[in-house]
Short mmCIF file of C-alpha atoms in Angstrom, two decimals:
data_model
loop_
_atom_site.label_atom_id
_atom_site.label_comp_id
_atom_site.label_asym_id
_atom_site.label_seq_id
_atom_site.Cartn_x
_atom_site.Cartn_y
_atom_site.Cartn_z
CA UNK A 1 -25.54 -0.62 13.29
CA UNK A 2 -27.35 0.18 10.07
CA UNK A 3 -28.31 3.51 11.60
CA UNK A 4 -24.57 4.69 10.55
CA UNK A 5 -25.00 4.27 7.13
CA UNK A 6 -27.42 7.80 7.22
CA UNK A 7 -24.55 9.92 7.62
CA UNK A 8 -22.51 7.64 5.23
CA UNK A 9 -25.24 8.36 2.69
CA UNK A 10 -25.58 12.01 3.61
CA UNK A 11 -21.47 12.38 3.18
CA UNK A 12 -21.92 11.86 -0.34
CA UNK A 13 -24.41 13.84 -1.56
CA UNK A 14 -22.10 17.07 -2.19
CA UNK A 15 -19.24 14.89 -3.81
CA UNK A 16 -21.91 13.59 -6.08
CA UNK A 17 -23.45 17.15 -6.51
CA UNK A 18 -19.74 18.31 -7.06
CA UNK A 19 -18.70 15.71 -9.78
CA UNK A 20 -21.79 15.72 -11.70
CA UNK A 21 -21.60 19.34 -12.47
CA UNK A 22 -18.28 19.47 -13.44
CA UNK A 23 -19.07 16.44 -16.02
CA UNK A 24 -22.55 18.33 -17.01
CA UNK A 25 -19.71 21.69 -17.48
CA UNK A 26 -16.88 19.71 -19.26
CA UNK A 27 -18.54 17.17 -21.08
CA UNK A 28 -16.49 14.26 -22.39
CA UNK A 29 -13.46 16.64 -21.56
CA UNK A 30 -14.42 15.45 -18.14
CA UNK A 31 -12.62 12.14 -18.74
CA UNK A 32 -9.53 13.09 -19.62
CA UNK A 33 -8.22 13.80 -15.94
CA UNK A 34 -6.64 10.84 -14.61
CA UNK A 35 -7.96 11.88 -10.70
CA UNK A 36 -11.55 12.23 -12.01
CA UNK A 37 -11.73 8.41 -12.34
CA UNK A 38 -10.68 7.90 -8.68
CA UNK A 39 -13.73 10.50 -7.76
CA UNK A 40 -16.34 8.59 -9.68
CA UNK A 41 -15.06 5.03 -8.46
CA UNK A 42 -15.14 7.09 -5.05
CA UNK A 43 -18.74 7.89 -4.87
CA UNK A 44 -19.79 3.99 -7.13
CA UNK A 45 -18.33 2.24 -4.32
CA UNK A 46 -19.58 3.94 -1.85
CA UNK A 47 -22.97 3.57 -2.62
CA UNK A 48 -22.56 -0.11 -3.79
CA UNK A 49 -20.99 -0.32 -0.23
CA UNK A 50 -24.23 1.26 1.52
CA UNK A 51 -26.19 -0.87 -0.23
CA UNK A 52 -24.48 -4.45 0.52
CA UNK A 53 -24.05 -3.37 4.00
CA UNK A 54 -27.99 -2.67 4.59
CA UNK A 55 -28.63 -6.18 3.26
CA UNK A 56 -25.76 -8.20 4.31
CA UNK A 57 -24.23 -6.43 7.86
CA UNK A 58 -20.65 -4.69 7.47
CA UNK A 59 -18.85 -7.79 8.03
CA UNK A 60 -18.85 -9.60 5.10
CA UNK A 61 -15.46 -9.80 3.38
CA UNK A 62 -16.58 -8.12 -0.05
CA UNK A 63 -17.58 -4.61 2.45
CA UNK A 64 -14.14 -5.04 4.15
CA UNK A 65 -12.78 -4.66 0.33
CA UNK A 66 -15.24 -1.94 -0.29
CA UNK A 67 -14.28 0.13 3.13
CA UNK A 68 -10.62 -0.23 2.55
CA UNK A 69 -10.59 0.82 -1.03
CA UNK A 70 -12.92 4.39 0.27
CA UNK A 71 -10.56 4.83 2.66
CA UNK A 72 -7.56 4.90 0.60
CA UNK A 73 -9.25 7.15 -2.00
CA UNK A 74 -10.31 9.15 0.90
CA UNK A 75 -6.83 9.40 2.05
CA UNK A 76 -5.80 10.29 -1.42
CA UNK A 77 -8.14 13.09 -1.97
CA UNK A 78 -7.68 14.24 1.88
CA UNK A 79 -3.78 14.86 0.61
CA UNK A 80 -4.81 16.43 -2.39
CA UNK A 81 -6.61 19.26 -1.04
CA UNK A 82 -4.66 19.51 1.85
CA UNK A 83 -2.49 21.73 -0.84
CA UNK A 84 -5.12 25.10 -0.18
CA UNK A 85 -3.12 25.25 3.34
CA UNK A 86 0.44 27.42 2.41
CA UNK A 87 1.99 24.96 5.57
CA UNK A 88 1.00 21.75 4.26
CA UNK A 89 1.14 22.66 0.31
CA UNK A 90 5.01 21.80 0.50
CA UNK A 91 4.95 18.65 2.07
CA UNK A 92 2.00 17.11 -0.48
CA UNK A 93 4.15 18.04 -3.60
CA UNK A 94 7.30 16.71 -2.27
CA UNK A 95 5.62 13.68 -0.90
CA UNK A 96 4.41 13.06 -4.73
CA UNK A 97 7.53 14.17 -6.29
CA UNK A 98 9.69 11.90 -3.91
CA UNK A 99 7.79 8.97 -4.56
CA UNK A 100 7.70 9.42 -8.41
CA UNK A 101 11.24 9.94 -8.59
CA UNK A 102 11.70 6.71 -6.29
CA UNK A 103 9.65 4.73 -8.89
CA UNK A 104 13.00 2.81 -10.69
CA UNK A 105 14.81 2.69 -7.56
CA UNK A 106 11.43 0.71 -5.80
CA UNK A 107 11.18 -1.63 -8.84
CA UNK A 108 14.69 -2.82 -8.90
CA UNK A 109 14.13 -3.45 -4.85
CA UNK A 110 11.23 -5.53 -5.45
CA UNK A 111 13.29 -7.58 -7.92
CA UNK A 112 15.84 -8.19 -5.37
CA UNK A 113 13.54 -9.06 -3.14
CA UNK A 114 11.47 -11.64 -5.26
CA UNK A 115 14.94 -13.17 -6.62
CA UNK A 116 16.61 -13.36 -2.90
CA UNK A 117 13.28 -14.84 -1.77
CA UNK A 118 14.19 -17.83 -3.69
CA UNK A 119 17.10 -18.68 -1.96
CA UNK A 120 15.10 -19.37 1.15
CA UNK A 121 12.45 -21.62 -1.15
CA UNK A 122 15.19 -23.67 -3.13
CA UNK A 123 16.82 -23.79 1.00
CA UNK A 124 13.33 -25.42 1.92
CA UNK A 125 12.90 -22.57 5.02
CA UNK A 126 9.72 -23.03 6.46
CA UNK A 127 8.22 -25.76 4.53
CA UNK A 128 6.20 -28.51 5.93
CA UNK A 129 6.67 -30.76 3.19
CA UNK A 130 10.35 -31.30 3.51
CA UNK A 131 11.71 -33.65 6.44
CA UNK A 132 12.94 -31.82 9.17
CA UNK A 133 12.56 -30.42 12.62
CA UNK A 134 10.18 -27.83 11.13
CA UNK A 135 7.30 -30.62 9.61
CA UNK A 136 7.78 -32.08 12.61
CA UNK A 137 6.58 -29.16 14.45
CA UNK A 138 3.78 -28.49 11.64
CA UNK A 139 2.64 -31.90 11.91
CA UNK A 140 2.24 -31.28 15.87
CA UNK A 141 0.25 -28.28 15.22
CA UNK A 142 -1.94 -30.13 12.94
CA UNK A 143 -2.38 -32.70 16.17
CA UNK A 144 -2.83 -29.95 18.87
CA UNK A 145 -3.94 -26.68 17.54
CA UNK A 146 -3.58 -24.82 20.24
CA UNK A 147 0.22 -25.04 20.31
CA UNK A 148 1.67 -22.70 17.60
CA UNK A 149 4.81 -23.20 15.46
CA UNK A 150 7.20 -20.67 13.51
CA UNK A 151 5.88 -18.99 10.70
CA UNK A 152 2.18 -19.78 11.56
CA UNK A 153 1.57 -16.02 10.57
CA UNK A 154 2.45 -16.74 6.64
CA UNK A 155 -0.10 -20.08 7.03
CA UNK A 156 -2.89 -18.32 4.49
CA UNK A 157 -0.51 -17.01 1.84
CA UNK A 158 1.68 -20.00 0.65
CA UNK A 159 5.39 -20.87 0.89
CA UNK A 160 6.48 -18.45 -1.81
CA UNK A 161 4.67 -15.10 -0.43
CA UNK A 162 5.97 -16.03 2.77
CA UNK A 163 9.05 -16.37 1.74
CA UNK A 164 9.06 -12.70 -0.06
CA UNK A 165 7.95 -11.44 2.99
CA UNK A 166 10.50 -12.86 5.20
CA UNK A 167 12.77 -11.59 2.72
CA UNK A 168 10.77 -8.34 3.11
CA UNK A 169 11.57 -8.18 6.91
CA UNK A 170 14.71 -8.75 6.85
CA UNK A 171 15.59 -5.92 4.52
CA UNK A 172 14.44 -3.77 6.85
CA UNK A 173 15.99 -5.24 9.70
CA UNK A 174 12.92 -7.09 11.08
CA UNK A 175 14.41 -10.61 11.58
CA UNK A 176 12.96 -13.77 13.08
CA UNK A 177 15.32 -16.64 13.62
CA UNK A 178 12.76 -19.86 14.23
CA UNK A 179 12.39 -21.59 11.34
CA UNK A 180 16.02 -21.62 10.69
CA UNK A 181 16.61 -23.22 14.01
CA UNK A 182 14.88 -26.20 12.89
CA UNK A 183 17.60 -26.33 9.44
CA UNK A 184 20.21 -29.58 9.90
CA UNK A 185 23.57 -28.42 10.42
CA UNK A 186 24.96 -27.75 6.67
CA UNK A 187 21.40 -26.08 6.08
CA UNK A 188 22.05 -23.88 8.61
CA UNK A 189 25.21 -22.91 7.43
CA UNK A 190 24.01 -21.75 4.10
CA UNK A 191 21.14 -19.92 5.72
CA UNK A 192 23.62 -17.66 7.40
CA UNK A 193 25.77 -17.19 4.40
CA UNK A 194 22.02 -16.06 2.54
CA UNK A 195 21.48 -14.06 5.42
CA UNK A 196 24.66 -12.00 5.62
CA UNK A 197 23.94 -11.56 1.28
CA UNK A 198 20.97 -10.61 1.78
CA UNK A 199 20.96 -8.12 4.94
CA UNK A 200 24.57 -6.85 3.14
CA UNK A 201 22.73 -5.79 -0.43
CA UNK A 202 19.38 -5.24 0.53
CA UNK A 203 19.10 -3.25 4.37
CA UNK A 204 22.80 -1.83 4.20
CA UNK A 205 23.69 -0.65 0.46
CA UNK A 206 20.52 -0.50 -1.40
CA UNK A 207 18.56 1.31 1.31
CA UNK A 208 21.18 3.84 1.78
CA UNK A 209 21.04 4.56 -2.16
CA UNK A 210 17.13 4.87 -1.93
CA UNK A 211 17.62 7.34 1.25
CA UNK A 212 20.87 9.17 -0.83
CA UNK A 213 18.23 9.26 -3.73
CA UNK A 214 15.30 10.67 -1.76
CA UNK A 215 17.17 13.06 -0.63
CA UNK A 216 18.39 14.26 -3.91
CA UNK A 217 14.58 14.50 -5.11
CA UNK A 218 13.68 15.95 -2.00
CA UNK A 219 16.48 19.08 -2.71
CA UNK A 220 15.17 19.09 -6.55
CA UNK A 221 11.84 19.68 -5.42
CA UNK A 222 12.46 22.21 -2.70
CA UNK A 223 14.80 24.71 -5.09
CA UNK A 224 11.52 24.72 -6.97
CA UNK A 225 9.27 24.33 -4.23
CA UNK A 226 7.39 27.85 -4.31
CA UNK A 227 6.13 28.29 -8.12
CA UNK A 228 4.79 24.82 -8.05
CA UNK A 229 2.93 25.74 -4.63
CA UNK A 230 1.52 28.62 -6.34
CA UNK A 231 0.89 26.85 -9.61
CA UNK A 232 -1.21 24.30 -7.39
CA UNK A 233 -3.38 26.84 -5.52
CA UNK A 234 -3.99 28.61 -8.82
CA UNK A 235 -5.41 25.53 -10.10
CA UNK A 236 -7.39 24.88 -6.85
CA UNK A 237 -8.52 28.46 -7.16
CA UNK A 238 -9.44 28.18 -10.78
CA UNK A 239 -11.20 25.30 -10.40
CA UNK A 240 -13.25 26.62 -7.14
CA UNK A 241 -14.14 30.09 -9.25
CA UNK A 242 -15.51 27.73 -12.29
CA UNK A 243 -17.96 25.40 -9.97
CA UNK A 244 -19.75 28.73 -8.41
CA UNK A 245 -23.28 29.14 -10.25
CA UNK A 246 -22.72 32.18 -12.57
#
């Protein structure tokens, strides 16, 4: 398995080349791009990654960490120069325009999510340490493994990530039913009432104004779409023309 870190190795020996002479070119100036940090941490973890894998093996959770982080650079960088392509150029910008413009809209959603999460805490939904049908079916996984109960998936996290994520699910219209099954009767009255809230506000009217509102952004960006496409590849092409040895 080692044998695969060779061409891992090899794979970075031109990014390396590339970033090193444009820090030798610009100097300090090289720090003042924002996307030249995400290079350098790029090619630092890789190697740290090569390394800890040749000594430890690839499973180990700190080169799971490692590998996921290159990836996601790599998936970040694979975007950004998939702007040289006239085809693709449009899509990249108004992927990164939508997304920016999305950034209030995304924050207030997480708030409502974290906040309606609580209902389902203060409700005692999924917690083993209130009595109820669902510690009694905890308690008989604890006796008998290999029998499951609801909500096993959220085990590792704790009550109140599970909770957000439940919450999560729901606003997207993901919904799982178990654990309120196991609510007494008045319990599961006020689980439905959260329910209908929470489906209501979060998967019916706040997702249609973050649609509406990506669609607005995605018009703004598209009236404008062809000088920023050309402003990109004149940057691209300004950048290749300075790296070539004069």
């Amino acid at each position: 398995q080692r044998y695969f870190l060779i061409p891992i190795l090899v794979s970075l020996v031109y990014p390396t080349y590339y970033e090193f002479k444009q820090l030798f070119r610009d100097g300090w100036g090289y720090f003042d791009d924002v996307q030249n940090y995400f290079d350098v941490l790029y090619i630092i973890v890789s190697l740290v990654n090569i390394v800890v894998q040749a000594i430890e093996g690839p499973f180990i959770i700190a080169c799971k960490l490692m590998m996921m982080f290159i990836l996601l650079i790599g998936l970040y960088k694979t975007f950004m120069f998939l702007r040289i392509f006239s085809s693709l150029s449009p899509i990249v910008n108004m992927l990164k325009n939508v997304i920016y413009d999305l950034r209030i809209f995304l924050t207030f959603y997480a708030i409502l999510i974290v906040l309606f999460s609580l209902l389902f805490g203060i409700l005692g939904v999924g917690n083993p340490n209130i009595e109820g049908g669902y510690k009694t079916a905890y308690e008989g996984y604890l006796a008998d493994e290999e029998s499951g109960y609801p909500g096993e998936e959220y085990k590792h996290i704790g009550i109140f990530i599970a909770n957000i994520m439940v919450t999560l699910r729901m606003s997207i219209g993901d919904f799982s039913f178990d654990t309120a099954t196991m609510l007494d009767t008045y319990e599961n009255y006020i689980y439905w009432a959260c329910w209908l809230l929470i489906v209501g506000v979060t998967c019916i009217i706040f997702l249609s104004f973050i649609i509406a509102e990506a669609s607005a952004s995605y018009e703004k960006v598209a009236a404008s779409i062809e000088p920023t496409i050309l402003s990109e590849r004149a940057g691209l092409i300004c950048e290749a023309d300075e790296m070539i040895p004069s």
